[in-house]
Each structure stands twice: as C-alpha cells, then as structure tokens.
Amino acid sequence: MNGRFKASGGTVGGGLLVAGTTSDAGKSVVTAGICRWLVRQGVRVAPFKAQNMSLNSFVTREGAEIGRAQAMQAAAARVEPSALMNPVLLKPGGDRSSQVVLLGKPVGELSAKGYFGHTGGGPASAGSALYGGRREELLGTVTDCLAELRRTHDAVICEGAGSPAEINLRRTDIVNMGIARAGRLPVVVVGDIDRGGVFASFFGTTALLSREDQELIAGYLVNKFRGDVSLLTPGLEMLRGVTGRPTFGVLPFAHGLGIDEEDGLRVSLRGAVRESVVAPPHGADVLRVAVAAVPLMSNFTDVDALAAEPGVVVRFVDRAEELADADLVVVPGTRGTVRALAWLRERGLADALARRAAEGRPVLGICGGYQLLGEHIDDEVESRAGAVPGLGLLPVRVRFAAEKTLARPSGHALGEPVAGYEIHHGVAEVHGGETFLSDGQGRALDGCRVGSVWGTHWHGSLESDAFRRAFLRRVAADAGRAFVPAPDTSFGALREEQLDRLGDLIEEHADTAALLRLIEEGVPAGLPFVPPGAPRLAGPATAEPASDTSSPPSPVPPREHEAHGDTVAPATAGEPSDHSNSLEGGIR
C-alpha cells in the first residue's frame, strides 16, 4: 500500500471528494475517518477542503490560518497541517460579510455580493472590483494546492461544503463539483439518516446536477444510522435502481464523534460530555463551567479540554442567572469583540461578571473574551466602532491592528509548560495585575491576572495537561470546591482515541475495497444520468454554462432501464439544501 496510486492522468496521488446532502451531514468526520483508515494501511494521505466557512480556525507551524476541521483531519492522517489543505477560509463577521483568508493570510473583508463578484444590473462594488474574475483566480489557486498535495501524497481526501446541489451557486462553486470536475475526483455523497429523508436527499442531490457533474457522483454513504441495517437494505437497493449508484456503507450512530466541527455547538470532547454521562469526579466534588455563548463565538473548541476532565461539567449559557452556580465562567473568543461586549451588557451578563470578580469567583477570558474584560478597546479594524469602554475587570487596553497576529507560542504558567496558538487583530497593553503566561524566566509573554480573573490571547492552552490541572486546582480553591483533577487525563491521547474510533467506523462499516478502488482508479465509467439535471436559471446567474445543461432524455421503461443501465426514471424535486443566498449559507 506504500506505492503511488495510478490515476487516468498518470502517476499521481489518488483522490476522493466527500460531499454531503446537507451541512452537518458528517462530511468532516467521514473525511477524517477515511484519512485515519488509510494511514493505518500505510497510505500517505492528506485532507483538503478548497473553501471553508468557519469561526473555528487553527494556526499551522508556518503561521498560516486554516479551518480547525482540516487541522483535525491532518491529525487523523498523521501529517502536519498546512495552508495547502484549506486554501480559502471565510470567517463571518456578521450576517452579510466575511473576512477572506487566502493561503493562510487575511486579504480583505467582503460582502456576499463582493465575494461572488458583480453579476450585472448596476455598478460594480469595490469588492467585485477587487475580486473581478475572482472565481477563476480562486479556482486556479485551489486546484494548484490540490495538485501539490496529490504530488506529495499517495491520496488526498477532499471535503465538500454544504451540498453539491446548490443550484444557485454552481457557477461560482470551487469547493464541491467545481473542484471535483477540475481534479476529476470521484464523489461520495454522505447523508444523515438521523434527520430523516435520506433517500430523497440522495436522489434529489443527484438529479439536480448537470450531466457532467453527475458523471462524477460515484455513490452514497449513509451516516448516523440507528437500528438493524437489514431493515435499510431494501431502500438501498431501490436507491441503486433509480440512480444506478451503490451505497458504500452504513455508518452507525455514535456519540461524541463531532470533533472540531466548523461551527455550531456540537464539538469534540465537550460534545461527548453533552451527549453522555459525565465521568465521575476524581475527588469529592464536581466543577461546573459556564461558557458565555457570545455572538460570533470563535474557537469554542478551547473548552473541550476542560470537558475531557472527569467531574468537569461544561455548558453554554446566555442568561445572567445561569452564571450563579458556575465555579468558572469562560468568556471565549469572538470575531466581534465590540458586538459581544454590547451583548453581554444588554443581557445583564456584564454585571454578573463584575459581581463575580468582586466576590473573588473565577473568570477566564480567551482571545476576544480577554480583550473585552479589559478597560478600553480602540477598534478601527473589526467593528470600526472606535473607542469603546471594556468591562474593566483587567488592567488592559486593547488597540486593533490592521495586521492579524498568527503565532504558535509556548511558555509557562502556574509553574507548568503551556503551548497554544494566537489568532487576533487586537494588541493588548497590560499595565498592572500579575503575569499569566511567561517564558519561564519571569518575563511576561501574554495575558494577566487580577484576583480570580484571568485573561490570555492563547487558544488551545488548556490542552496542555499539566497546566490545565494546575489551573483547575486554582479554580477549585477559589470556588471552594473539593474538586481534584485526575492525575492521568491526557487530552492528546483522548483525541487519538476519537480519531481511531472514526477510522474503525470506516473500516468496519464501509465498503473499503470499493472506496480504495475509487481513490486508486478514479471515476467509474458509465454512470447513468438521472433526470432532470441542473435547471437553467434566467439571467447572468445561470446555474451551469449552456454546454453543461443537458435536456433530460425521454423516460425509459423500467425493464429497458434494467437492461441497459444508461438512464433512470424521471426524478421529482429533491429536498432543498439548508443553505440560502445569505453569506453564511451561500459561500460555505
């Protein structure tokens, strides 16, 4: 299995695109599972997602910002994360705008129309002028990145975004069928059967694609199935009958496998705790952690390491009274520090935090959460709100710089080694309090502490096991809890166990021989067309170029279909995607 895969274009790395009928169908975890299964077979594999929309991001060793899901998939593949794995990252800053991160570096803030480009009917915007011909340029960038990964690896497992049947966005697509067609990648479509409607979703997704795109849809993978698989078999056979495509496996529902998701509140080890019984405490008491669910919350995966500790109960809150019984309140990162500050004040959470600080009860601010705990914020970059008073709980003044800080620092805190990563525009000037993170020689590196209020820009610091235990002991003492952190909890080992569970799901419940053939040999020949195909839209936003939209053939009687296998019965409308023309939905 160590040799190079052979593809139709010559000796290059094999490839596969994992698409989904909807967002959150399981594309990220299936991609990670395939990566882990392959690397255990001795295959040099890398993950890839051409374009990602997420507020959960990570910094590579070379200082590039990528989606955290791709960093997790790289860990599954046992390779170092790289900007090549996620060349375009979109970080929402509101309902209609996102920061565009290209090859790991921010290049601008654009509206949805600015990102998609000018489509006529009025003057071009500044964004469309900046990104004139943007789709062609970005498609070239992402295909170059994919080609480089395929050159240096045996296989590249690509993840799509949302649904490949976003018919209003197909013309500008670079992450689903756009990259699949450019790279001649076979596509496996994942569907979440736990939501219901999976057969209609598979059929509808296929039937809304053009003939050229359908030629790449190799088959399906059912995710999150509960019950007896034999009861599902007749449906899978009927699905093959009407699409001409096999189902490559039925993955059972498993708790706690949503590791490092893009957005939402189903994340990593914290997700496992929320879905199952919290492990009993090592000491006599539990520790309750409340995380303020601030707007545009980013890198909420920071609290996963807390939830991994036996006896630590983590919950997300948005009301002041929910802080009352918390032993620790975490104010997480956010892409909208000033907006989050106003939200805290409007909901009474700001006053509740001030009372906690006055009573000596623990509060931890991370990145944007650290900034809003300070005295003053001067923001002409993110919100352009100018000078804004902070909560005044830490002696810190923050100025937003145009250039983003992207770093992988390490140091010491509470007598223990600690490492993390930084992603922020805010520059903090500390003029008091105690040093939080230092170089081990007494020189301050980041953050500060006043009483039981702590703040740092470093994401991921709680994943450092010895530091996390020391911090929780301090929190328990300040909170008056008889909580003792377990001496042997290893966050890294738990993460590896989860990744192995993903690999096991693929190995035990998917047709791995068929998946391997797809990766090695490419798109199967002779896949039938499922009518009606991609619809033609009026105006410049046509879903497909004229050459890509095929008129559906006349229906063939069932027996003739069975004999020839070159077409199928007419399709009905499939389930709509959960995306819309909004920025969050439209360019994911």
XYZ file of C-alpha atoms in Angstrom:
588
model
C 0.000 0.000 0.000
C 3.028 2.318 0.068
C 3.259 2.716 -3.704
C 1.839 5.627 -5.663
C -1.738 5.264 -6.800
C -2.313 5.162 -10.527
C -4.845 7.590 -11.983
C -6.012 8.154 -15.528
C -3.747 11.158 -15.927
C -0.577 9.289 -14.990
C 1.255 8.556 -11.763
C -0.290 10.992 -9.318
C -1.819 10.789 -5.888
C -5.281 9.284 -5.851
C -8.225 11.315 -4.660
C -11.803 11.349 -3.460
C -14.328 14.088 -2.654
C -16.646 13.566 0.310
C -19.761 15.653 -0.355
C -22.966 15.819 1.680
C -26.681 16.181 1.125
C -26.680 18.998 3.710
C -24.428 20.849 6.088
C -23.613 18.772 9.167
C -24.297 15.517 7.330
C -20.960 14.234 8.634
C -18.538 15.223 5.867
C -15.815 16.372 8.271
C -15.809 13.251 10.402
C -16.160 10.886 7.435
C -13.194 12.605 5.776
C -11.205 12.250 8.998
C -12.257 8.624 9.339
C -11.153 7.776 5.804
C -7.837 9.544 6.447
C -7.253 7.549 9.640
C -8.240 4.262 7.978
C -5.878 4.906 5.054
C -2.887 5.942 7.148
C -3.281 2.774 9.213
C -2.943 0.884 5.913
C 0.373 2.590 5.220
C -1.018 5.128 2.750
C 0.452 8.636 2.765
C -2.760 10.636 2.872
C -3.663 14.315 3.274
C -7.004 16.109 3.798
C -8.187 19.016 1.662
C -11.052 21.496 1.690
C -10.882 24.115 -1.031
C -13.101 26.654 0.717
C -14.270 26.615 4.295
C -16.537 28.927 6.260
C -15.806 28.693 9.958
C -15.072 30.680 13.085
C -13.060 27.741 14.416
C -9.583 28.056 12.986
C -6.046 26.931 13.712
C -2.519 28.219 13.074
C -0.023 25.996 11.292
C 3.656 25.924 12.197
C 4.428 28.257 9.307
C 1.935 30.801 10.688
C -0.974 30.166 8.320
C -4.608 30.210 9.453
C -6.770 27.277 8.317
C -10.053 25.728 9.395
C -9.768 23.742 12.593
C -11.605 20.823 10.991
C -8.760 20.497 8.478
C -6.212 20.572 11.307
C -8.165 17.737 12.939
C -8.223 15.811 9.656
C -4.465 16.316 9.322
C -4.075 14.792 12.792
C -6.198 11.875 11.600
C -3.846 11.487 8.637
C -0.805 11.891 10.949
C 0.592 14.745 8.892
C 1.448 18.326 9.784
C -1.361 20.795 8.957
C -0.634 23.101 6.035
C -2.262 26.047 4.282
C -2.443 23.808 1.196
C -5.148 21.814 2.975
C -7.537 24.768 3.229
C -6.524 27.489 0.747
C -9.682 29.629 1.216
C -11.121 30.284 4.675
C -14.111 32.577 5.222
C -14.629 33.962 8.734
C -18.082 35.521 9.204
C -18.122 38.943 10.791
C -21.892 39.432 10.551
C -24.910 38.269 8.619
C -23.597 39.508 5.263
C -19.813 39.834 5.432
C -16.781 37.658 5.981
C -13.064 38.035 6.272
C -11.379 36.206 3.402
C -8.263 34.262 4.381
C -6.274 33.140 1.341
C -3.445 30.633 1.764
C -3.447 31.303 5.469
C -3.380 35.117 5.408
C -6.299 37.593 5.578
C -6.737 39.511 2.320
C -9.909 41.502 2.930
C -13.426 41.782 4.276
C -16.146 41.237 1.699
C -19.902 41.074 1.457
C -21.554 38.089 -0.185
C -22.006 40.057 -3.422
C -18.423 41.240 -3.219
C -17.195 37.709 -2.790
C -19.276 36.242 -5.573
C -18.474 39.104 -7.891
C -20.521 41.573 -9.903
C -23.383 39.957 -11.796
C -24.697 42.922 -13.700
C -27.718 45.138 -13.211
C -25.831 48.004 -11.576
C -22.389 49.433 -10.869
C -19.708 47.052 -9.663
C -18.892 47.271 -5.956
C -15.405 47.785 -4.541
C -15.410 44.132 -3.576
C -16.285 42.969 -7.058
C -13.626 45.253 -8.497
C -11.081 43.790 -6.102
C -12.157 40.268 -6.943
C -13.026 40.728 -10.589
C -12.690 37.304 -12.170
C -12.316 36.012 -8.637
C -13.824 32.594 -9.238
C -11.309 31.812 -11.964
C -8.427 33.074 -9.831
C -9.506 31.170 -6.728
C -10.242 28.022 -8.700
C -6.705 28.193 -10.054
C -5.331 28.635 -6.539
C -7.256 25.742 -5.033
C -6.502 23.390 -7.933
C -2.797 24.240 -7.603
C -2.943 23.410 -3.885
C -4.752 20.142 -4.593
C -2.231 19.244 -7.295
C 0.671 19.849 -4.923
C -0.888 17.644 -2.251
C -1.533 14.910 -4.820
C 2.070 15.190 -5.979
C 3.437 14.639 -2.472
C 0.924 12.119 -1.101
C -0.487 8.774 -2.167
C -4.034 10.008 -1.668
C -5.907 13.230 -0.929
C -9.342 13.030 0.694
C -11.269 16.208 -0.063
C -14.240 17.538 1.865
C -17.043 19.442 0.188
C -19.203 22.130 1.784
C -22.939 22.283 2.323
C -24.487 20.415 -0.606
C -23.109 19.923 -4.138
C -26.602 20.728 -5.455
C -26.548 24.420 -4.516
C -28.008 25.209 -7.927
C -27.977 28.985 -7.367
C -24.229 28.893 -6.671
C -22.953 26.229 -9.066
C -21.442 28.786 -11.459
C -19.070 30.065 -8.765
C -18.518 26.763 -6.952
C -14.912 25.876 -6.148
C -15.449 23.507 -3.224
C -17.904 20.854 -4.411
C -18.413 19.868 -8.053
C -16.141 22.685 -9.214
C -13.066 21.145 -7.604
C -14.283 17.607 -8.333
C -14.543 18.386 -12.038
C -11.232 20.252 -12.098
C -9.444 17.361 -10.382
C -11.510 14.552 -11.965
C -12.340 13.324 -8.473
C -14.916 10.634 -7.784
C -17.552 11.919 -5.346
C -19.174 10.048 -2.473
C -22.262 11.795 -1.067
C -22.883 11.461 2.684
C -26.408 11.652 4.089
C -27.512 11.944 7.732
C -30.294 9.393 8.112
C -30.930 10.507 11.693
C -32.561 13.628 10.232
C -34.877 11.602 8.009
C -35.422 11.916 4.283
C -32.040 10.472 3.359
C -33.251 8.599 0.248
C -34.977 11.674 -1.152
C -31.867 13.701 -0.331
C -29.548 11.318 -2.172
C -31.843 11.127 -5.182
C -32.618 14.850 -5.274
C -28.969 15.849 -4.868
C -28.000 13.703 -7.846
C -30.967 14.698 -10.017
C -30.245 18.439 -9.611
C -26.743 18.129 -11.050
C -25.777 18.528 -14.692
C -24.842 15.511 -16.768
C -21.147 16.389 -16.478
C -21.347 16.681 -12.702
C -23.386 13.501 -12.342
C -20.637 11.608 -14.134
C -18.510 12.151 -11.009
C -21.103 11.037 -8.419
C -19.895 7.518 -7.655
C -22.310 6.642 -4.860
C -23.521 7.272 -1.352
C -22.661 6.747 2.304
C -25.361 6.652 4.988
C -24.361 8.257 8.282
C -25.811 8.073 11.833
C -27.996 5.003 11.384
C -29.757 3.559 14.437
C -31.165 0.038 14.352
C -30.982 -3.098 12.218
C -29.182 -2.485 8.915
C -31.134 -5.304 7.272
C -34.247 -3.133 7.515
C -32.489 -0.485 5.448
C -31.273 -2.841 2.730
C -34.423 -2.763 0.533
C -34.253 1.035 0.421
C -30.593 0.949 -0.569
C -31.389 -1.481 -3.364
C -34.215 0.744 -4.612
C -31.889 3.765 -4.437
C -29.426 1.937 -6.653
C -32.245 1.035 -9.009
C -33.280 4.657 -9.535
C -29.810 6.217 -9.569
C -27.562 3.437 -10.882
C -25.177 4.075 -7.976
C -24.209 1.939 -4.980
C -24.172 2.828 -1.303
C -20.656 2.346 0.056
C -21.650 1.769 3.659
C -23.981 2.473 6.555
C -22.219 4.100 9.492
C -23.942 3.604 12.860
C -24.858 6.483 15.130
C -22.020 7.074 17.579
C -21.843 9.593 20.401
C -19.077 12.152 20.730
C -17.540 11.946 17.254
C -18.169 15.570 16.165
C -14.582 16.586 16.760
C -13.524 20.106 15.778
C -16.616 20.863 13.729
C -16.755 24.052 11.712
C -19.474 25.855 13.666
C -22.408 25.184 15.958
C -22.239 23.657 19.419
C -21.546 20.013 18.545
C -17.823 19.927 19.096
C -15.198 17.464 20.128
C -14.852 16.063 23.594
C -17.265 18.598 25.011
C -19.801 17.178 22.630
C -19.250 13.711 24.069
C -19.855 15.019 27.560
C -23.067 16.765 26.497
C -24.362 13.573 24.870
C -23.402 11.096 27.598
C -22.916 10.833 31.334
C -20.079 12.982 32.674
C -17.265 10.828 34.081
C -17.372 10.779 37.888
C -15.029 13.211 39.637
C -11.642 12.090 40.846
C -12.201 13.969 44.096
C -15.260 14.579 46.239
C -16.903 17.246 44.108
C -17.633 18.257 40.519
C -16.601 21.538 38.927
C -19.218 23.490 36.951
C -18.037 25.562 33.980
C -20.318 28.061 32.211
C -19.258 29.331 28.790
C -20.805 32.632 27.690
C -22.283 31.983 24.237
C -21.229 35.358 22.819
C -22.147 36.373 19.248
C -19.732 35.221 16.526
C -18.162 32.852 19.039
C -14.884 31.503 17.698
C -12.648 28.619 18.711
C -15.091 27.369 21.303
C -13.100 24.138 20.995
C -10.904 25.728 23.684
C -13.234 24.301 26.343
C -13.069 20.744 25.012
C -10.033 20.077 27.168
C -11.981 21.154 30.266
C -14.844 18.823 29.390
C -12.359 15.985 28.993
C -11.596 16.129 32.705
C -13.589 13.679 34.875
C -16.034 15.601 37.020
C -15.992 18.813 34.965
C -19.434 19.782 33.665
C -19.379 22.276 30.761
C -22.428 24.125 29.480
C -23.047 27.125 27.231
C -25.165 29.930 28.701
C -26.733 33.185 27.534
C -28.502 34.448 30.677
C -27.072 36.137 33.747
C -28.816 33.802 36.210
C -27.056 30.829 34.615
C -23.757 32.094 35.988
C -24.927 31.861 39.594
C -23.892 28.259 40.282
C -20.857 28.207 37.975
C -17.480 27.636 39.574
C -15.740 29.020 36.484
C -17.065 31.283 33.758
C -15.252 31.235 30.429
C -15.669 34.155 28.035
C -14.500 32.619 24.730
C -13.081 34.075 21.566
C -15.244 36.013 19.151
C -14.941 37.576 15.712
C -16.913 40.540 17.032
C -15.381 41.760 20.291
C -17.305 45.050 20.436
C -20.544 43.331 19.421
C -20.019 40.686 22.111
C -19.369 43.421 24.658
C -22.694 45.085 23.871
C -24.441 41.694 24.008
C -23.051 40.991 27.482
C -24.294 44.363 28.707
C -27.730 44.002 27.139
C -28.309 40.622 28.785
C -27.010 41.553 32.222
C -24.056 39.205 31.869
C -21.605 42.098 32.166
C -22.950 42.985 35.610
C -22.916 39.324 36.619
C -19.250 39.059 35.615
C -18.427 42.199 37.590
C -20.110 40.714 40.670
C -18.137 37.511 40.270
C -14.881 39.442 40.074
C -15.764 41.448 43.201
C -16.579 38.214 45.059
C -13.321 36.547 44.001
C -15.067 33.916 41.855
C -13.105 32.649 38.812
C -13.472 34.108 35.306
C -11.300 33.216 32.303
C -11.258 35.303 29.116
C -9.703 33.838 25.961
C -8.692 35.983 22.979
C -11.715 38.225 22.265
C -13.039 37.316 25.708
C -9.777 38.533 27.215
C -9.986 41.793 25.281
C -13.497 42.667 26.444
C -12.506 42.037 30.089
C -10.080 44.971 29.752
C -10.579 48.657 30.407
C -10.669 50.087 26.913
C -10.939 48.938 23.295
C -9.924 51.039 20.292
C -11.286 49.295 17.223
C -10.996 50.851 13.775
C -10.488 47.447 12.110
C -13.056 44.809 13.105
C -16.173 46.781 14.106
C -14.840 50.261 13.244
C -16.556 51.430 16.433
C -13.565 53.466 17.583
C -13.048 53.912 21.326
C -15.276 51.691 23.472
C -15.078 51.111 27.238
C -14.455 47.497 28.243
C -15.728 45.691 31.342
C -12.794 46.979 33.378
C -12.015 43.675 35.108
C -8.401 43.536 33.914
C -5.813 46.358 33.579
C -5.594 46.011 29.806
C -6.049 48.453 26.932
C -6.620 46.953 23.502
C -5.907 48.502 20.125
C -6.937 46.691 16.954
C -4.145 46.480 14.388
C -4.698 46.044 10.661
C -2.321 43.087 10.566
C -3.539 39.905 12.216
C -1.328 38.143 14.767
C -0.900 34.475 13.790
C 1.507 32.562 16.002
C 2.222 29.267 17.797
C 3.688 30.419 21.150
C 4.824 28.366 24.130
C 5.839 29.252 27.667
C 4.969 28.572 31.284
C 2.048 29.309 33.600
C 1.410 28.261 37.182
C 4.768 26.508 37.146
C 3.860 24.250 34.207
C 4.706 24.257 30.480
C 1.967 25.516 28.193
C 1.564 25.935 24.426
C -1.143 27.471 22.286
C -1.857 29.479 19.160
C -2.826 33.103 18.524
C -5.351 34.490 16.020
C -6.273 38.124 16.696
C -6.148 41.711 15.481
C -6.287 43.181 18.991
C -2.988 44.210 20.566
C -3.127 44.260 24.367
C -1.214 46.743 26.515
C -1.056 45.389 30.070
C -0.339 47.929 32.806
C -0.933 46.021 36.006
C -2.008 42.755 37.575
C 0.059 39.587 37.738
C 1.785 37.792 34.886
C -0.226 34.914 33.500
C 1.908 33.343 30.742
C 5.669 33.807 30.902
C 8.841 32.479 29.324
C 9.746 30.564 32.486
C 12.306 33.186 33.484
C 9.789 35.697 34.798
C 9.355 37.664 31.558
C 5.712 38.105 30.603
C 4.576 36.670 27.271
C 0.816 37.164 27.279
C -2.227 37.853 29.407
C -2.628 38.873 33.003
C -4.452 38.016 36.195
C -6.188 40.107 38.852
C -7.539 38.083 41.757
C -9.630 35.306 40.227
C -9.980 36.966 36.819
C -7.632 35.590 34.162
C -7.110 36.566 30.537
C -4.997 35.368 27.610
C -4.886 35.545 23.823
C -3.652 31.949 23.602
C -6.132 29.474 22.198
C -5.521 25.819 22.986
C -3.578 26.471 26.190
C -5.901 24.218 28.205
C -4.843 21.269 26.044
C -1.514 21.336 27.933
C -2.328 18.686 30.530
C -0.124 19.771 33.448
C -1.128 23.430 33.088
C -4.825 22.531 32.827
C -4.646 20.515 36.048
C -2.824 23.335 37.861
C -5.375 25.867 36.626
C -8.337 23.717 37.696
C -6.825 23.221 41.148
C -6.600 27.008 41.488
C -10.168 27.445 40.243
C -11.462 24.798 42.664
C -9.697 26.508 45.573
C -11.107 29.917 44.652
C -14.581 28.420 44.155
C -14.478 26.497 47.420
C -14.966 23.153 45.687
C -13.461 19.850 46.830
C -12.593 19.092 43.227
C -9.356 17.283 42.369
C -8.296 16.913 38.716
C -7.486 13.362 37.675
C -3.705 12.895 37.513
C -3.656 10.918 34.271
C -6.050 12.671 31.860
C -4.263 13.168 28.542
C -6.171 15.325 26.095
C -3.883 14.276 23.246
C -4.466 10.583 23.981
C -8.237 11.090 24.136
C -8.159 12.879 20.795
C -6.203 9.990 19.283
C -8.759 7.538 20.641
C -11.528 9.508 18.952
C -9.692 9.571 15.638
C -9.148 5.835 15.874
C -12.876 5.397 16.515
C -13.537 7.279 13.286
C -11.123 5.014 11.441
C -12.828 1.988 12.978
C -16.239 3.168 11.742
C -14.960 3.324 8.174
C -13.063 0.043 8.391
C -15.931 -1.878 9.979
C -18.981 -0.394 8.291
C -17.921 0.930 4.869
C -17.046 -0.964 1.705
C -13.348 -0.172 1.993
C -12.405 -2.222 -1.052
C -14.765 -0.136 -3.193
C -13.545 3.121 -1.647
C -9.958 2.118 -2.325
C -10.791 1.422 -5.973
C -12.319 4.875 -6.288
C -9.244 6.503 -4.769
C -6.806 4.494 -6.899
C -8.649 4.255 -10.208
C -10.775 7.404 -10.267
C -14.306 7.922 -11.539
C -16.120 4.740 -12.652
C -17.169 4.701 -16.281
C -20.759 4.523 -17.437
C -22.561 6.120 -14.506
C -26.133 6.870 -15.662
C -27.735 10.284 -15.939
C -30.597 10.995 -13.511
C -33.147 13.463 -14.928
C -33.941 16.313 -14.890
C -30.383 17.566 -14.324
C -29.321 21.094 -13.457
C -32.087 23.647 -14.093
C -31.407 26.651 -16.260
C -31.782 29.936 -14.387
C -32.625 33.203 -16.075
C -30.061 35.978 -16.245
C -26.346 36.028 -15.561
C -26.584 33.720 -12.527
C -27.220 30.659 -14.689
C -26.556 27.563 -12.634
C -24.398 25.987 -15.330
C -22.918 27.143 -18.632
C -25.099 26.218 -21.585
C -22.820 23.336 -22.503
C -23.281 21.817 -19.063
C -27.077 21.703 -19.003
C -28.449 18.680 -20.750
C -32.071 18.206 -21.675
C -33.359 15.138 -19.866
C -33.881 12.142 -22.112
C -37.272 10.573 -22.518
C -38.102 8.212 -19.674
C -37.151 4.600 -20.341
C -39.490 1.792 -19.254
C -38.213 0.001 -16.147
C -37.236 -3.178 -17.948
C -35.200 -1.284 -20.531
C -33.531 0.654 -17.735
C -32.613 -2.570 -16.011
C -31.196 -3.981 -19.230
C -29.145 -1.018 -20.352
C -28.474 0.952 -17.164
C -27.905 4.171 -19.091
C -30.758 6.238 -17.733
C -33.282 6.167 -14.942
C -36.881 7.075 -14.255
C -37.737 10.780 -14.116
C -36.894 12.488 -10.854
C -39.079 14.517 -8.596
C -37.797 17.591 -6.807
C -35.229 16.719 -4.157
C -35.113 18.189 -0.672
C -33.794 21.726 -0.663
C -30.433 22.482 0.859
C -30.342 24.203 4.222
C -28.247 26.976 2.680
C -29.590 30.180 1.212
C -28.242 33.182 -0.618
C -27.006 34.688 2.644
C -23.260 34.814 3.102
C -23.202 32.173 5.801
C -25.205 29.810 3.623
C -24.123 30.854 0.215
C -20.349 30.609 0.219
C -19.725 27.864 2.675
